[in-house]
Tab-separated table of C-alpha atoms in Angstrom:
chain	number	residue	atom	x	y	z
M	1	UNK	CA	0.000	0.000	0.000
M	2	UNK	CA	2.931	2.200	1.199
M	3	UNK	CA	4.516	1.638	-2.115
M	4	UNK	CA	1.400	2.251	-4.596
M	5	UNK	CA	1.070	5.984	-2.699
M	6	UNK	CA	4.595	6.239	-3.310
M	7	UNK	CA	4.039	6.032	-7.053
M	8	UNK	CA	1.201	7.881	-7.197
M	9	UNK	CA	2.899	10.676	-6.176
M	10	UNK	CA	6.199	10.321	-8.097
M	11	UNK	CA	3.729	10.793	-11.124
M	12	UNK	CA	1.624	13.486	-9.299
M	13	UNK	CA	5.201	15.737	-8.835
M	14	UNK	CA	5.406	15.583	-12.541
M	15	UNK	CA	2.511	17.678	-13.549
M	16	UNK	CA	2.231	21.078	-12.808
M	17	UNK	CA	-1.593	21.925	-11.257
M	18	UNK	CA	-1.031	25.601	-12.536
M	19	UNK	CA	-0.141	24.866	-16.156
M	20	UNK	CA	-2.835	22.635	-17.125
M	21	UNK	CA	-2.454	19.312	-18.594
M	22	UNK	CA	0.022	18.674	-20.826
M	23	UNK	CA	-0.564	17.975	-24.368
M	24	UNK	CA	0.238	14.338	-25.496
M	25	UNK	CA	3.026	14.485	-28.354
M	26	UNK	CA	2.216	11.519	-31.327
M	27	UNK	CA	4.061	9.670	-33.718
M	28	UNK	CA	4.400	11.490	-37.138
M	29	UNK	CA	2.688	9.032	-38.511
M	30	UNK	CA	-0.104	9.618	-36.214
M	31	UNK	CA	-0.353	13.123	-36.928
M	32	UNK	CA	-3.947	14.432	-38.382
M	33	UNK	CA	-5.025	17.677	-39.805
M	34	UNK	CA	-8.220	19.114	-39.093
M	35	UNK	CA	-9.478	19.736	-42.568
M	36	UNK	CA	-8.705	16.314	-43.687
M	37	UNK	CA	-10.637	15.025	-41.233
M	38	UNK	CA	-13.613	17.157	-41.490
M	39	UNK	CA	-13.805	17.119	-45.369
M	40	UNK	CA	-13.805	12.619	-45.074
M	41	UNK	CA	-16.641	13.023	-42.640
M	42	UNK	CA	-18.564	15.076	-44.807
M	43	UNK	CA	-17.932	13.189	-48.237
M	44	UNK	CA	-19.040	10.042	-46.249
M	45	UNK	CA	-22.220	11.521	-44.823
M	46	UNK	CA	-22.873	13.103	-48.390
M	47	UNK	CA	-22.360	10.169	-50.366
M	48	UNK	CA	-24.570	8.121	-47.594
M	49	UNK	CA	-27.450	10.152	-47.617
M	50	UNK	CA	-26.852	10.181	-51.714
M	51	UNK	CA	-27.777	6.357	-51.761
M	52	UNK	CA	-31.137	6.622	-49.376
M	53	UNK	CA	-33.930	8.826	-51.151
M	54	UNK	CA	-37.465	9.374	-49.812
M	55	UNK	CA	-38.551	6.357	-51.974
M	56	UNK	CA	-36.363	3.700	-50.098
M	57	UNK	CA	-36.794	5.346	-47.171
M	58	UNK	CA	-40.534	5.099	-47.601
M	59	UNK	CA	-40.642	1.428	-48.733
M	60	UNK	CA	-38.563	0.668	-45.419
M	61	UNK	CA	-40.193	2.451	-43.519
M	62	UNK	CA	-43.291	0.410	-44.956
M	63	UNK	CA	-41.169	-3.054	-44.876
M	64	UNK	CA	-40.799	-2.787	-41.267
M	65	UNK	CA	-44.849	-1.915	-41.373
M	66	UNK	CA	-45.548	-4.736	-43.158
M	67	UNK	CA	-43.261	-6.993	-40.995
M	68	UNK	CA	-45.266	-5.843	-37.710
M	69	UNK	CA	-48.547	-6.391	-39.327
M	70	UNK	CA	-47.151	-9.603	-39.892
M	71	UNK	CA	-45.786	-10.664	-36.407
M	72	UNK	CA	-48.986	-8.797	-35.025
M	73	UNK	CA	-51.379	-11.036	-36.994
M	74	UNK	CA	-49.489	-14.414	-36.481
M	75	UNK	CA	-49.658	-13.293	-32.783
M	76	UNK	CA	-53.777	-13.301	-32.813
M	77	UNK	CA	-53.577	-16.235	-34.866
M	78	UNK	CA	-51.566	-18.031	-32.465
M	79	UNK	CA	-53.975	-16.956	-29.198
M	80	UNK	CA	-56.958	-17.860	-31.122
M	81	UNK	CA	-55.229	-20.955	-31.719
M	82	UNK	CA	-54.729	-21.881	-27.955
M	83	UNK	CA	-58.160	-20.240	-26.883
M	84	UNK	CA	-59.665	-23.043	-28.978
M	85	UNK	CA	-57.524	-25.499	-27.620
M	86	UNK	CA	-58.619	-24.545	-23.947
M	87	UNK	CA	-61.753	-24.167	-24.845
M	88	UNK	CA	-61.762	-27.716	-25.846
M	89	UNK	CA	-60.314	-29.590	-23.268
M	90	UNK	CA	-62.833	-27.647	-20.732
M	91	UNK	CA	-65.745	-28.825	-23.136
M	92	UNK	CA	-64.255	-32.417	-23.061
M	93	UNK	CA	-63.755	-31.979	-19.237
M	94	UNK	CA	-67.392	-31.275	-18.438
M	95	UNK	CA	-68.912	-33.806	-20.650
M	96	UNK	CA	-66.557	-36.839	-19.164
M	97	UNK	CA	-68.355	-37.893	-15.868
M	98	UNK	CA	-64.741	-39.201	-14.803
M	99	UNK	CA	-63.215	-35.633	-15.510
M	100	UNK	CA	-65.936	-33.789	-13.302
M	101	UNK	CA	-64.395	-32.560	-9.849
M	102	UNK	CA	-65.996	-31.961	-7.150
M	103	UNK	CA	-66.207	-28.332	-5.762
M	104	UNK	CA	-63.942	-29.504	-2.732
M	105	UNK	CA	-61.368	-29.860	-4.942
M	106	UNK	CA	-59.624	-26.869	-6.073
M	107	UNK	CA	-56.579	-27.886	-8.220
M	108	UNK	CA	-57.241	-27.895	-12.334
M	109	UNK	CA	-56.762	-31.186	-13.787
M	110	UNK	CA	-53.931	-31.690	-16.160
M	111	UNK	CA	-54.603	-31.872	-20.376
M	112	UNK	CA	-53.016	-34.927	-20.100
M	113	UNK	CA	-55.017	-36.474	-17.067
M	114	UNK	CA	-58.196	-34.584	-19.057
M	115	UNK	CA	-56.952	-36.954	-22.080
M	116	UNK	CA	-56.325	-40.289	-20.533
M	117	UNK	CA	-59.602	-39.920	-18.364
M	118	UNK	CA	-61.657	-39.173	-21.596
M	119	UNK	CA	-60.364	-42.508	-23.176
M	120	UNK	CA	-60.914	-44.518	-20.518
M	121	UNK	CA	-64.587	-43.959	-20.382
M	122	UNK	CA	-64.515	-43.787	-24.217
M	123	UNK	CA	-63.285	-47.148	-23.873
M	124	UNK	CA	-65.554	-48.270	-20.915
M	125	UNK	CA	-68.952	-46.905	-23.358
M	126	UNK	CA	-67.705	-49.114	-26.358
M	127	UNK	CA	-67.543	-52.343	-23.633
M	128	UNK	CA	-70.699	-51.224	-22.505
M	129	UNK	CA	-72.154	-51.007	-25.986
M	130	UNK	CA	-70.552	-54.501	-26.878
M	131	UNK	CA	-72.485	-56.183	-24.021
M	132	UNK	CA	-75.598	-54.758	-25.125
């Protein structure tokens, strides 16, 4: 610990508070000019904004329209889908005498317990209707 304060302020005697920070010197070959720079950026933003004109930005802006409408409407599709799926198994569950509960019992019966319940008395009707 004694040692890392020590070089802290080794470095800290180096720079003068009073005359600011000093300037970092580069590499020649790192050395940029101001217009150079400046007069890239705006060639690359010109020729940019060259390639996208209101047309494409139209049609992406409708693409991306087009691809929510999509996603929105496989969305509903997708809940109607499992609405009728619930709605099923509760129609199977109250016709099934065996899938009936009791109002004492308050846990929901499994689709799969729904399922194998339902062909068992499928199964126990068709014995039934052999015997007859």
């Amino acid at each position: 610990m004694a040692e890392a304060m020590s070089n802290d302020s080794k470095h800290d005697s180096d720079w003068d508070p009073k005359a600011g920070l000093p300037s970092p010197t580069l590499p020649d070959k790192f050395s940029f000019s101001r217009t150079s720079s400046t007069g890239s950026i705006d060639n690359i933003l010109t020729s940019s904004s060259a390639h996208n004109t209101d047309d494409e930005d139209s049609d992406h802006k409708s693409t991306i329209s087009y691809k929510e409408r999509r996603r929105e409407a496989h969305t509903q599709a997708e809940q109607k889908r499992r609405d009728a799926i619930k709605k099923g198994y509760d129609d199977l569950q109250m016709l099934v005498p065996t899938c009936q509960q009791d109002s004492t019992n308050s846990f929901k019966m499994s689709k799969a317990t729904v399922l194998q319940k339902s062909i068992d008395y499928i199964t126990f009707l068709l014995q039934q209707k052999k015997k007859a």
